Amino acid sequence: MLEQFHGLQYKPYYESLFGGLDIARDVKDGKITPNQYLILKLDFSKVSGASDPDESLTNMIINALKTFYASYAPYLGMEKKQLIDGFVIESDALTSLDACVRIVKNMLFDKTDIEWKDHPLAGVKGIYVLIDEYDTVRNAYIDSDTFPWMKGYPQKLLEDLYSTIRACTGPSMIRKVFITGIEPVTLTGPLKDGLNMEINVSFEPELSGLCGITHGDAHAALRRLLSDGSVEKELSSLTDFVNGYRFCPDNNVDIEPVFNTAVCLNYFQRCLEDTSFNLHDPPRSKIDETFLKMCVSSPIARNSLEEALRQNSDGTFSPIKYSELTQRFGLTYMGAALKKQPSAWQSLLLYHGGLTFDSKDPSKHMKIANHKVARRIAAAILDYYGVDQNDVDQAVEIFASTGNITDLLTLYQHGLTGFDWESNFSKNGELHANTFDSIFLRNPCSTFKPKFAVKTGRSYKDEARRVDLVIMHPRHVTGLQWKTIPLNDLEIKNTFDAQSKAYALDNITNVNELLDIKINRKDQTIKDWIYATGKDSQYSQVQRFVRSLEIIRICYNGEKLRGYLVVVVGDRKVLLCEMGTDGQLKYPPRLLEYRKLPIPKF
């Protein structure tokens, strides 16, 4: 649309394209003038994944220049062939680009006022460069495991391109550059300054309305496309799966969340054609799979995503705090920031659509926009853990029917060892509880939706009832208190560092062998630590939970009560201790080990 509004060649079609629109009023009032530029389009999506990226990038620029000459040869006073043969060097895209700008500059500078009166270039200010999907090249060459660029990334040519554009800016030359993409990649590098005068307008309030379809727009479209009886139902589904995006972090600006434009337009077209449309997996809505794989392989990013997947009682997703936004990502290596700073990951997820600003407090919180995004993220995390979604559904169904949560916790233990040990990262009990809840117990991808409510420890003001998770089902109530023993606190024979301890833990299958491991600085074994009483008791929270009057009152209505102490050892092993209603452990601690679940018969 920018090309049609600003491009000189579209001047005869202005009225048919823009007449009657809001922009036409601004043109009439003299606020803006259309068709004043020669448009040069650079489409980086054509370079993505090429076997020779330098050659592919060069060819893209050369073809863009040929298209430019084909469009504007009549205005430049030369034949298209003459321009291409005389000024395009197939092997040197940047020299060809510089020559193109000089031709336009000479044409605009060489005319007197009298000559300009009826000249086809009268009123033209220069070249407007439109760069589309400019970050595609970088994303295609990122290594999802270690974060640096894969071999072949055309760094020097990209830096030279942006430096050439910068050098060619000025009166009657390149006057404007409009760049679109997912990430705000800094257009500079270690070799050259590049295009170091760009402005990121992604979060400007004035542009938020352009980034999606409003609730009113969607409702009006559905009323024209569907019978009255199905409008509200379909609007509700659209709201659940493609609404919720906010693109402005300013608390002082009242902006309603918007729908994903591409998905809505595709859906409206299917309504016109009366064909089916799967909102659970709509086309043109996927977060880039390479990027999502990279995210879930990082413990810092995965932790943020698992926290964001935590569901409220109404089915919406809980907001997570952020401290700052990264406004620029370097062209080269950004691994250091991503390995240390949650804000860098949160910013990346924001730009890729994994997170959006929370409408209630956008300056401090982000959230997952809708169930479609949640399903993509949850599936990627579960895949990283090496756990099958069908097994999770089956274990949740067993728990809902019988109250036995052992199989689901066993799957969680299997997920802990589904990937290599991660250095410099250890979860506390609350984080383990959150992961279990958001990825296993209430996974958005689950086809089985049990009728239970889940409350976290922070939901309770009464400390006597406060365990990490309380799961309330019509037939049973389960309380889970999570404790952790960090890997570095374990004294395991014949180990010399955290990684060797992790591998040693993986090979322990006997519960007594695990319980006999000593804990550093405590002069006690894991077994002693679990059975400690008094102020050092690890299960006192569970005791208070099963004895609390409100929980007892609930269970008098027929629900069965279960309380558990869940001990995660070194982020690799899980010990399960069941508490009786008398406040004592019913059985010795159990070591959970994965086994393929049999098909249940209810």
C-alpha positions as a printed NumPy array, in Angstrom:
array([[  0.   ,   0.   ,   0.   ],
       [  2.912,   2.379,   0.653],
       [  4.141,   1.705,  -2.86 ],
       [  0.758,   2.586,  -4.385],
       [  0.387,   5.756,  -2.318],
       [  3.899,   7.146,  -2.711],
       [  4.905,   5.666,  -6.096],
       [  4.93 ,   8.113,  -9.001],
       [  3.668,   5.491, -11.489],
       [  0.402,   5.119,  -9.533],
       [ -0.551,   8.787,  -9.821],
       [ -3.236,   8.159, -12.492],
       [ -4.873,   5.592, -10.183],
       [ -4.882,   7.635,  -6.99 ],
       [ -8.623,   8.303,  -6.914],
       [ -9.612,   4.685,  -7.538],
       [ -7.171,   3.428,  -4.905],
       [ -7.601,   5.995,  -2.123],
       [-10.647,   8.109,  -2.897],
       [-13.123,   8.085,  -0.026],
       [-10.604,   6.773,   2.522],
       [ -9.404,   8.672,   5.6  ],
       [ -6.028,   9.302,   3.966],
       [ -7.777,  11.169,   1.161],
       [ -8.979,  13.765,   3.675],
       [ -5.401,  14.355,   4.809],
       [ -4.354,  14.79 ,   1.176],
       [ -7.177,  17.291,   0.61 ],
       [ -6.184,  19.219,   3.742],
       [ -2.588,  19.444,   2.532],
       [ -1.166,  17.312,   5.327],
       [  0.458,  14.876,   2.91 ],
       [  1.089,  14.675,  -0.831],
       [  0.878,  11.34 ,  -2.708],
       [  2.963,  10.004,  -5.619],
       [  6.148,  11.984,  -4.94 ],
       [  8.723,   9.18 ,  -4.979],
       [ 10.349,   6.548,  -7.144],
       [  9.969,   3.243,  -5.292],
       [ 12.831,   0.756,  -4.932],
       [ 11.67 ,  -2.521,  -3.334],
       [ 14.092,  -4.952,  -1.687],
       [ 12.434,  -8.233,  -0.642],
       [ 14.731, -10.198,   1.67 ],
       [ 12.386, -13.184,   1.851],
       [ 13.773, -14.199,  -1.542],
       [ 17.211, -14.678,   0.019],
       [ 16.184, -16.886,   2.949],
       [ 17.77 , -20.333,   3.052],
       [ 19.796, -19.941,  -0.153],
       [ 22.783, -22.279,  -0.589],
       [ 24.947, -19.275,  -1.544],
       [ 23.504, -16.319,   0.424],
       [ 25.962, -13.75 ,  -0.964],
       [ 25.027, -14.643,  -4.526],
       [ 21.326, -14.781,  -3.675],
       [ 21.437, -11.382,  -1.938],
       [ 23.306,  -9.898,  -4.889],
       [ 20.749, -11.297,  -7.345],
       [ 17.864,  -9.935,  -5.26 ],
       [ 19.31 ,  -6.401,  -5.336],
       [ 20.115,  -6.63 ,  -9.06 ],
       [ 16.591,  -7.822,  -9.895],
       [ 15.111,  -5.032,  -7.749],
       [ 17.135,  -2.475,  -9.742],
       [ 15.966,  -3.994, -13.033],
       [ 12.355,  -3.734, -11.85 ],
       [ 13.017,  -0.12 , -10.821],
       [ 14.338,   0.728, -14.301],
       [ 11.421,  -1.081, -15.964],
       [  8.969,   1.044, -13.941],
       [ 10.691,   4.41 , -14.328],
       [ 12.489,   4.305, -17.687],
       [  9.791,   6.541, -19.291],
       [ 10.291,   9.117, -16.528],
       [ 14.101,   9.005, -16.73 ],
       [ 14.143,   9.672, -20.469],
       [ 15.914,   6.435, -21.449],
       [ 14.986,   2.967, -22.635],
       [ 14.813,   0.18 , -20.066],
       [ 17.487,  -1.831, -21.915],
       [ 19.745,   1.193, -22.09 ],
       [ 19.507,   1.707, -18.327],
       [ 20.067,  -1.959, -17.461],
       [ 22.926,  -2.504, -19.917],
       [ 24.606,   0.756, -19.01 ],
       [ 24.268,   0.869, -15.235],
       [ 23.663,  -2.657, -13.893],
       [ 26.729,  -4.774, -13.113],
       [ 25.469,  -8.31 , -12.472],
       [ 28.326,  -9.175, -10.113],
       [ 28.365,  -5.882,  -8.196],
       [ 24.993,  -5.034,  -6.674],
       [ 26.178,  -2.138,  -4.517],
       [ 27.963,  -0.274,  -7.305],
       [ 24.817,  -0.76 ,  -9.386],
       [ 22.685,   0.623,  -6.548],
       [ 24.942,   3.68 ,  -6.219],
       [ 24.73 ,   4.26 ,  -9.995],
       [ 20.939,   4.1  ,  -9.878],
       [ 20.773,   6.772,  -7.171],
       [ 23.168,   9.021,  -9.142],
       [ 21.007,   8.753, -12.258],
       [ 17.936,   9.903, -10.343],
       [ 19.869,  12.698,  -8.636],
       [ 21.218,  13.998, -11.93 ],
       [ 17.78 ,  13.937, -13.507],
       [ 16.204,  15.871, -10.618],
       [ 19.05 ,  18.402, -10.372],
       [ 19.479,  19.097, -14.088],
       [ 16.076,  20.649, -14.775],
       [ 15.261,  24.347, -14.599],
       [ 11.916,  25.564, -13.237],
       [ 10.632,  26.082, -16.783],
       [ 11.687,  22.59 , -17.838],
       [ 10.007,  21.098, -14.762],
       [  6.589,  22.549, -15.551],
       [  5.382,  19.64 , -17.684],
       [  8.114,  17.117, -16.945],
       [  6.95 ,  13.671, -15.73 ],
       [  9.319,  13.985, -12.74 ],
       [  7.864,  17.305, -11.624],
       [  7.296,  17.284,  -7.858],
       [  9.327,  14.113,  -7.302],
       [ 11.533,  14.319,  -4.216],
       [ 13.729,  11.281,  -4.769],
       [ 13.809,   7.544,  -4.078],
       [ 11.748,   5.771,  -1.414],
       [ 13.339,   2.429,  -0.473],
       [ 10.933,  -0.24 ,   0.83 ],
       [ 12.709,  -3.161,   2.523],
       [ 10.501,  -6.125,   3.372],
       [ 11.348,  -8.945,   5.831],
       [ 14.835,  -7.561,   6.353],
       [ 15.567,  -9.93 ,   9.272],
       [ 14.713, -13.082,   7.301],
       [ 18.303, -13.586,   6.159],
       [ 19.661, -13.443,   9.686],
       [ 17.006, -15.765,  11.1  ],
       [ 17.636, -18.327,   8.358],
       [ 21.258, -18.656,   9.401],
       [ 20.896, -18.781,  13.168],
       [ 22.086, -21.892,  14.994],
       [ 19.27 , -22.945,  17.331],
       [ 21.608, -24.744,  19.731],
       [ 24.441, -22.31 ,  20.329],
       [ 23.031, -18.993,  19.058],
       [ 25.834, -17.823,  16.713],
       [ 25.317, -17.603,  12.97 ],
       [ 25.783, -20.666,  10.853],
       [ 28.532, -20.745,   8.263],
       [ 27.593, -18.751,   5.187],
       [ 25.794, -15.803,   6.811],
       [ 26.351, -12.829,   4.44 ],
       [ 27.339, -10.356,   7.153],
       [ 29.771,  -8.201,   5.176],
       [ 27.464,  -7.78 ,   2.182],
       [ 24.562,  -6.786,   4.428],
       [ 26.655,  -4.226,   6.27 ],
       [ 27.92 ,  -2.861,   2.949],
       [ 24.34 ,  -2.633,   1.645],
       [ 23.146,  -0.565,   4.603],
       [ 26.272,   1.598,   4.447],
       [ 25.603,   2.254,   0.745],
       [ 21.985,   3.218,   1.434],
       [ 23.144,   5.594,   4.159],
       [ 25.765,   7.144,   1.869],
       [ 23.12 ,   7.648,  -0.817],
       [ 20.65 ,   9.562,   1.355],
       [ 20.092,  13.235,   0.672],
       [ 18.149,  15.704,  -1.497],
       [ 17.041,  14.168,  -4.798],
       [ 18.628,  10.864,  -3.745],
       [ 17.26 ,   8.348,  -1.237],
       [ 14.845,  10.416,   0.841],
       [ 13.037,   7.731,   2.845],
       [ 13.583,   4.125,   3.887],
       [ 10.749,   2.029,   5.333],
       [ 11.779,  -1.342,   6.758],
       [  9.519,  -4.179,   7.892],
       [ 10.419,  -7.397,   9.662],
       [  9.9  ,  -9.284,  12.896],
       [ 12.918,  -8.293,  14.965],
       [ 14.473,  -4.819,  15.337],
       [ 17.869,  -5.836,  13.975],
       [ 20.49 ,  -3.111,  14.344],
       [ 21.585,  -2.183,  10.847],
       [ 25.191,  -1.723,  11.919],
       [ 28.001,  -4.152,  12.584],
       [ 31.618,  -4.511,  13.654],
       [ 32.907,  -3.67 ,  10.185],
       [ 30.895,  -0.578,   9.218],
       [ 28.39 ,   1.868,  10.693],
       [ 25.692,   0.704,   8.286],
       [ 22.32 ,   2.43 ,   8.423],
       [ 22.78 ,   3.846,  11.927],
       [ 19.978,   6.393,  11.825],
       [ 16.953,   4.121,  11.868],
       [ 13.987,   4.721,  14.195],
       [ 12.006,   1.799,  15.659],
       [  8.316,   2.729,  15.426],
       [  6.968,  -0.707,  16.364],
       [  5.415,   0.477,  19.625],
       [  4.114,   3.89 ,  18.563],
       [  0.479,   4.325,  19.746],
       [ -0.53 ,   5.886,  16.42 ],
       [  0.458,   2.702,  14.563],
       [ -1.193,   0.186,  16.895],
       [ -4.463,   0.264,  14.973],
       [ -2.652,  -0.77 ,  11.798],
       [ -1.314,  -3.96 ,  13.384],
       [ -4.541,  -5.928,  13.626],
       [ -8.319,  -6.077,  13.339],
       [-10.42 ,  -4.658,  16.16 ],
       [-13.256,  -6.489,  17.889],
       [-15.769,  -4.169,  16.23 ],
       [-14.274,  -4.803,  12.778],
       [-14.4  ,  -8.574,  13.29 ],
       [-17.985,  -8.432,  14.541],
       [-19.111,  -6.288,  11.615],
       [-17.445,  -8.617,   9.099],
       [-19.022, -11.716,  10.633],
       [-22.481, -10.129,  10.59 ],
       [-22.155,  -9.68 ,   6.826],
       [-20.773, -13.152,   6.237],
       [-22.773, -15.387,   8.586],
       [-26.322, -15.923,   9.715],
       [-27.252, -14.117,  12.924],
       [-27.399, -17.351,  14.898],
       [-23.704, -18.202,  14.505],
       [-22.087, -14.751,  14.684],
       [-21.562, -14.629,  18.443],
       [-20.31 , -18.213,  18.617],
       [-17.747, -17.666,  15.849],
       [-16.687, -14.326,  17.313],
       [-16.089, -16.026,  20.656],
       [-13.888, -18.653,  18.964],
       [-11.943, -15.986,  17.094],
       [-11.448, -14.106,  20.352],
       [-10.062, -17.196,  22.094],
       [ -7.648, -18.138,  19.329],
       [ -6.553, -15.028,  17.399],
       [ -7.313, -11.989,  19.61 ],
       [ -5.372, -10.401,  22.457],
       [ -2.497,  -8.569,  20.754],
       [ -1.389,  -5.179,  22.049],
       [  1.543,  -3.385,  20.439],
       [  1.992,  -0.368,  22.703],
       [  3.59 ,  -0.513,  26.195],
       [  2.312,   2.902,  27.266],
       [ -0.024,   2.699,  30.283],
       [ -1.5  ,   6.099,  29.474],
       [ -2.825,   5.081,  26.051],
       [ -6.196,   3.323,  25.879],
       [ -5.778,   0.754,  23.118],
       [ -7.989,  -2.289,  22.727],
       [ -6.359,  -5.646,  21.911],
       [ -6.553,  -6.615,  18.243],
       [ -6.993,  -9.803,  16.223],
       [ -4.338, -11.396,  14.006],
       [ -5.02 ,  -9.78 ,  10.605],
       [ -3.775, -12.601,   8.367],
       [ -5.756, -15.293,  10.18 ],
       [ -8.948, -13.196,  10.251],
       [ -8.801, -12.395,   6.55 ],
       [ -8.18 , -16.06 ,   5.757],
       [-11.105, -17.016,   7.981],
       [-13.414, -14.423,   6.375],
       [-12.482, -15.772,   2.929],
       [-13.373, -19.312,   4.053],
       [-16.725, -17.983,   5.262],
       [-17.362, -16.531,   1.798],
       [-16.424, -19.861,   0.202],
       [-18.362, -21.82 ,   2.862],
       [-15.372, -24.084,   3.526],
       [-14.037, -25.418,   6.831],
       [-11.446, -23.559,   8.895],
       [ -9.462, -24.966,  11.827],
       [ -8.972, -22.185,  14.369],
       [ -6.882, -24.523,  16.525],
       [ -4.239, -24.639,  13.786],
       [ -4.913, -21.775,  11.377],
       [ -2.671, -21.175,   8.357],
       [ -0.259, -18.224,   8.305],
       [ -0.161, -18.014,  12.081],
       [  2.824, -20.06 ,  13.163],
       [  5.68 , -18.706,  15.231],
       [  8.831, -19.588,  13.285],
       [  9.691, -23.178,  14.232],
       [ 13.459, -22.605,  14.291],
       [ 12.996, -19.635,  16.593],
       [ 10.598, -21.525,  18.882],
       [ 12.991, -24.469,  19.068],
       [ 15.764, -22.063,  20.012],
       [ 13.577, -20.532,  22.74 ],
       [ 12.577, -23.746,  24.471],
       [ 16.171, -25.021,  24.409],
       [ 17.161, -22.071,  26.595],
       [ 16.296, -22.609,  30.288],
       [ 15.876, -18.849,  30.757],
       [ 13.393, -18.479,  27.899],
       [ 11.614, -21.728,  28.719],
       [ 11.109, -20.643,  32.307],
       [  9.472, -17.389,  31.142],
       [  7.214, -19.29 ,  28.75 ],
       [  6.182, -21.848,  31.356],
       [  5.325, -19.025,  33.742],
       [  3.318, -17.284,  31.017],
       [  1.382, -20.507,  30.312],
       [ -0.01 , -20.546,  33.858],
       [ -3.8  , -20.277,  33.525],
       [ -6.18 , -18.16 ,  35.565],
       [ -9.542, -19.457,  36.745],
       [-11.244, -17.95 ,  33.667],
       [ -8.897, -19.737,  31.249],
       [ -6.82 , -16.677,  30.371],
       [ -3.055, -16.694,  30.813],
       [ -1.206, -14.997,  33.642],
       [  0.949, -11.943,  32.911],
       [  4.685, -12.066,  33.587],
       [  6.879,  -9.153,  34.612],
       [  9.507,  -7.636,  32.353],
       [ 12.115,  -5.074,  33.323],
       [ 13.119,  -3.556,  29.986],
       [ 12.703,  -3.955,  26.256],
       [ 15.592,  -4.622,  23.918],
       [ 15.064,  -2.134,  21.095],
       [ 17.956,  -3.356,  18.908],
       [ 19.437,  -6.758,  18.175],
       [ 22.914,  -6.72 ,  16.65 ],
       [ 23.585,  -8.129,  13.217],
       [ 26.249, -10.434,  14.611],
       [ 26.311, -12.474,  17.818],
       [ 23.742, -11.953,  20.552],
       [ 24.361, -15.151,  22.497],
       [ 25.808, -13.459,  25.587],
       [ 22.654, -11.459,  26.302],
       [ 20.348, -14.41 ,  25.608],
       [ 22.261, -16.671,  27.983],
       [ 22.035, -14.214,  30.869],
       [ 19.136, -11.81 ,  30.461],
       [ 15.449, -12.85 ,  30.597],
       [ 14.561,  -9.406,  29.189],
       [ 16.407, -10.208,  25.937],
       [ 14.345, -13.373,  25.474],
       [ 11.11 , -11.661,  26.47 ],
       [ 11.793,  -8.934,  23.905],
       [ 12.478, -11.506,  21.181],
       [  9.282, -13.365,  22.068],
       [  7.367, -10.098,  21.943],
       [  8.542,  -9.348,  18.405],
       [  7.872, -12.92 ,  17.23 ],
       [  4.32 , -12.973,  18.622],
       [  5.005, -15.399,  21.463],
       [  4.186, -12.679,  23.993],
       [  2.289,  -9.402,  23.833],
       [  1.855,  -6.455,  26.174],
       [ -0.667,  -7.067,  28.936],
       [ -3.541,  -4.605,  28.462],
       [ -3.989,  -4.094,  32.213],
       [ -0.378,  -3.098,  32.863],
       [  1.529,  -2.931,  29.562],
       [  4.517,  -1.006,  30.901],
       [  5.468,  -3.806,  33.312],
       [  3.813,  -7.022,  32.143],
       [  3.578,  -9.239,  29.071],
       [  1.352, -12.233,  28.469],
       [  0.444, -14.911,  25.946],
       [ -2.183, -13.381,  23.68 ],
       [ -4.472, -16.348,  23.05 ],
       [ -4.913, -20.124,  23.05 ],
       [ -3.494, -20.566,  19.547],
       [ -0.128, -19.161,  20.625],
       [ -0.285, -21.068,  23.919],
       [ -0.792, -24.362,  22.088],
       [  2.226, -23.751,  19.846],
       [  4.472, -22.927,  22.79 ],
       [  3.248, -25.767,  25.012],
       [  3.701, -28.312,  22.212],
       [  7.273, -27.111,  21.6  ],
       [  8.165, -27.355,  25.304],
       [  6.652, -30.815,  25.672],
       [  8.542, -31.938,  22.573],
       [ 11.776, -30.589,  24.083],
       [ 11.106, -32.593,  27.246],
       [ 10.704, -35.717,  25.104],
       [  7.203, -36.436,  26.42 ],
       [  4.325, -37.538,  24.188],
       [  1.134, -35.468,  24.396],
       [ -1.011, -38.613,  24.275],
       [  0.774, -39.945,  27.366],
       [  0.069, -36.68 ,  29.178],
       [ -3.618, -36.783,  28.237],
       [ -3.838, -40.383,  29.404],
       [ -2.173, -39.63 ,  32.757],
       [ -4.422, -36.617,  33.348],
       [ -7.469, -38.762,  32.591],
       [ -6.28 , -41.388,  35.099],
       [ -5.772, -38.69 ,  37.725],
       [ -9.198, -37.141,  37.093],
       [-10.921, -40.526,  37.329],
       [ -9.064, -42.067,  40.263],
       [ -7.292, -39.255,  42.088],
       [ -3.952, -41.033,  41.532],
       [ -1.428, -38.426,  40.395],
       [  1.579, -40.778,  40.368],
       [  1.559, -41.431,  36.617],
       [  1.462, -37.723,  35.815],
       [  4.33 , -36.981,  38.211],
       [  6.276, -39.881,  36.676],
       [  5.895, -38.287,  33.251],
       [  7.204, -35.057,  34.736],
       [ 10.283, -36.898,  36.032],
       [ 10.747, -38.386,  32.561],
       [ 10.63 , -34.867,  31.139],
       [ 13.397, -33.726,  33.507],
       [ 15.773, -36.239,  31.929],
       [ 14.469, -35.821,  28.376],
       [ 17.294, -33.408,  27.544],
       [ 20.942, -32.979,  28.454],
       [ 21.845, -31.447,  31.785],
       [ 21.807, -27.643,  31.658],
       [ 24.614, -25.843,  33.45 ],
       [ 24.09 , -22.774,  35.638],
       [ 20.37 , -23.303,  35.955],
       [ 18.359, -24.838,  38.751],
       [ 14.656, -24.54 ,  39.497],
       [ 13.256, -23.948,  42.953],
       [ 10.114, -25.69 ,  44.186],
       [  7.753, -22.998,  42.972],
       [  9.157, -23.132,  39.43 ],
       [  8.865, -26.925,  39.324],
       [  5.265, -26.661,  40.512],
       [  4.524, -24.093,  37.826],
       [  6.047, -26.258,  35.059],
       [  4.088, -29.293,  36.223],
       [  0.872, -27.286,  36.24 ],
       [  1.252, -25.427,  32.933],
       [  2.884, -28.135,  30.781],
       [  1.573, -31.4  ,  32.256],
       [ -1.542, -30.878,  34.37 ],
       [ -3.223, -28.139,  32.306],
       [ -1.419, -28.303,  28.98 ],
       [ -3.259, -26.103,  26.419],
       [ -2.794, -28.832,  23.774],
       [ -4.603, -31.45 ,  25.836],
       [ -7.68 , -32.978,  24.243],
       [ -8.914, -34.101,  27.656],
       [-10.346, -31.232,  29.706],
       [-11.002, -32.453,  33.278],
       [-13.363, -30.633,  35.59 ],
       [-10.982, -29.484,  38.268],
       [ -9.805, -26.146,  39.602],
       [ -6.158, -25.457,  40.363],
       [ -4.906, -22.974,  42.922],
       [ -1.283, -22.07 ,  43.484],
       [  0.284, -21.257,  46.821],
       [  0.17 , -17.545,  46.128],
       [ -3.627, -17.816,  45.807],
       [ -3.999, -18.381,  49.559],
       [ -3.756, -15.746,  52.247],
       [ -4.09 , -18.406,  54.954],
       [ -0.586, -19.803,  55.432],
       [ -2.015, -22.959,  57.036],
       [ -3.457, -23.989,  53.66 ],
       [ -0.575, -22.775,  51.532],
       [  1.012, -25.537,  49.496],
       [  2.402, -25.014,  46.008],
       [ -0.554, -26.59 ,  44.158],
       [ -4.086, -27.479,  45.248],
       [ -6.098, -29.436,  42.684],
       [ -9.817, -29.59 ,  43.434],
       [-11.865, -32.156,  41.547],
       [-15.551, -32.992,  42.235],
       [-14.398, -36.353,  43.668],
       [-10.993, -35.616,  45.208],
       [ -8.703, -32.874,  46.516],
       [ -4.919, -33.077,  46.061],
       [ -2.267, -30.872,  47.614],
       [  1.332, -30.833,  46.336],
       [  4.253, -29.196,  48.146],
       [  7.443, -29.079,  46.061],
       [ 10.946, -29.104,  47.523],
       [ 14.277, -29.175,  45.728],
       [ 17.81 , -30.258,  46.496],
       [ 20.215, -28.477,  44.11 ],
       [ 22.66 , -30.623,  42.199],
       [ 25.696, -28.85 ,  43.614],
       [ 24.537, -29.666,  47.184],
       [ 24.823, -33.424,  46.602],
       [ 27.862, -35.476,  47.655],
       [ 27.941, -38.27 ,  45.08 ],
       [ 30.891, -40.662,  44.992],
       [ 33.308, -40.51 ,  42.067],
       [ 31.936, -37.191,  40.75 ],
       [ 33.989, -34.033,  40.335],
       [ 31.621, -31.421,  38.906],
       [ 27.92 , -30.693,  38.344],
       [ 27.796, -32.433,  34.982],
       [ 29.271, -35.686,  36.308],
       [ 26.82 , -35.512,  39.223],
       [ 23.932, -35.177,  36.781],
       [ 25.054, -38.21 ,  34.796],
       [ 25.532, -40.201,  38.014],
       [ 22.02 , -39.297,  39.161],
       [ 20.558, -40.469,  35.873],
       [ 22.006, -43.941,  36.511],
       [ 20.521, -44.315,  39.998],
       [ 17.421, -46.514,  39.973],
       [ 17.347, -47.724,  43.592],
       [ 15.455, -45.486,  45.993],
       [ 17.66 , -46.379,  48.978],
       [ 20.809, -45.519,  47.047],
       [ 19.337, -42.097,  46.318],
       [ 18.156, -41.563,  49.894],
       [ 21.632, -42.368,  51.244],
       [ 23.308, -39.545,  49.305],
       [ 24.655, -36.879,  51.629],
       [ 23.748, -33.208,  51.328],
       [ 26.584, -30.663,  51.555],
       [ 26.658, -28.302,  54.553],
       [ 23.877, -30.244,  56.299],
       [ 25.783, -33.33 ,  57.486],
       [ 22.748, -35.459,  56.722],
       [ 21.465, -37.749,  54.006],
       [ 18.484, -37.051,  51.781],
       [ 16.506, -39.506,  53.915],
       [ 17.442, -37.639,  57.12 ],
       [ 16.518, -34.355,  55.445],
       [ 13.049, -35.639,  54.432],
       [ 12.254, -37.129,  57.867],
       [ 13.523, -34.145,  59.873],
       [ 10.974, -32.759,  62.342],
       [ 10.365, -29.437,  64.041],
       [ 11.513, -26.245,  62.345],
       [ 13.596, -28.244,  59.823],
       [ 10.622, -30.324,  58.655],
       [ 10.252, -30.508,  54.893],
       [  6.647, -31.687,  54.998],
       [  5.213, -29.324,  57.608],
       [  3.325, -27.4  ,  54.903],
       [  1.644, -30.598,  53.755],
       [  0.792, -31.437,  57.38 ],
       [ -0.905, -28.089,  57.862],
       [ -2.722, -28.505,  54.556],
       [ -4.284, -31.893,  55.346],
       [ -5.205, -30.711,  58.862],
       [ -6.636, -27.314,  57.911],
       [-10.281, -26.875,  58.847],
       [-11.374, -25.602,  55.445],
       [ -9.821, -28.555,  53.598],
       [-11.346, -30.988,  56.114],
       [-14.718, -29.251,  55.689],
       [-14.495, -29.626,  51.902],
       [-13.641, -33.301,  52.15 ],
       [-16.575, -33.981,  54.46 ],
       [-18.71 , -33.461,  51.352],
       [-17.379, -36.715,  49.925],
       [-14.127, -35.717,  48.259],
       [-11.067, -37.814,  48.968],
       [ -8.058, -35.919,  50.319],
       [ -4.457, -36.557,  49.3  ],
       [ -1.375, -34.583,  50.316],
       [  2.088, -35.062,  48.813],
       [  5.605, -33.848,  49.364],
       [  7.361, -33.864,  45.976],
       [ 11.168, -33.73 ,  46.244],
       [ 13.118, -32.937,  43.071],
       [ 16.722, -34.052,  43.465],
       [ 19.283, -32.274,  41.302],
       [ 16.629, -31.391,  38.702],
       [ 16.858, -35.035,  37.543],
       [ 15.079, -37.311,  40.03 ],
       [ 11.695, -37.123,  41.789],
       [ 10.87 , -38.599,  45.2  ],
       [  7.181, -38.808,  46.156],
       [  6.074, -38.832,  49.797],
       [  2.349, -39.264,  50.533],
       [  0.94 , -37.701,  53.71 ],
       [ -1.889, -39.276,  55.647],
       [ -4.731, -37.213,  57.096],
       [ -3.112, -37.75 ,  60.5  ],
       [ -0.134, -35.651,  59.369],
       [  2.291, -38.582,  59.09 ],
       [  3.954, -40.032,  55.997],
       [  1.897, -43.041,  54.869],
       [  4.709, -44.836,  53.048],
       [  8.492, -44.569,  52.627],
       [  9.526, -42.152,  49.856],
       [  9.043, -43.534,  46.343],
       [ 11.463, -42.976,  43.478],
       [  9.448, -42.263,  40.352],
       [ 10.732, -43.912,  37.194],
       [  9.139, -43.627,  33.756],
       [  7.284, -46.516,  32.196],
       [  4.948, -46.596,  29.221],
       [  1.414, -46.266,  30.514],
       [ -1.077, -49.034,  29.735],
       [ -4.318, -48.043,  28.074],
       [ -6.715, -47.285,  30.961],
       [-10.043, -49.033,  31.369],
       [-12.668, -47.055,  33.273]])
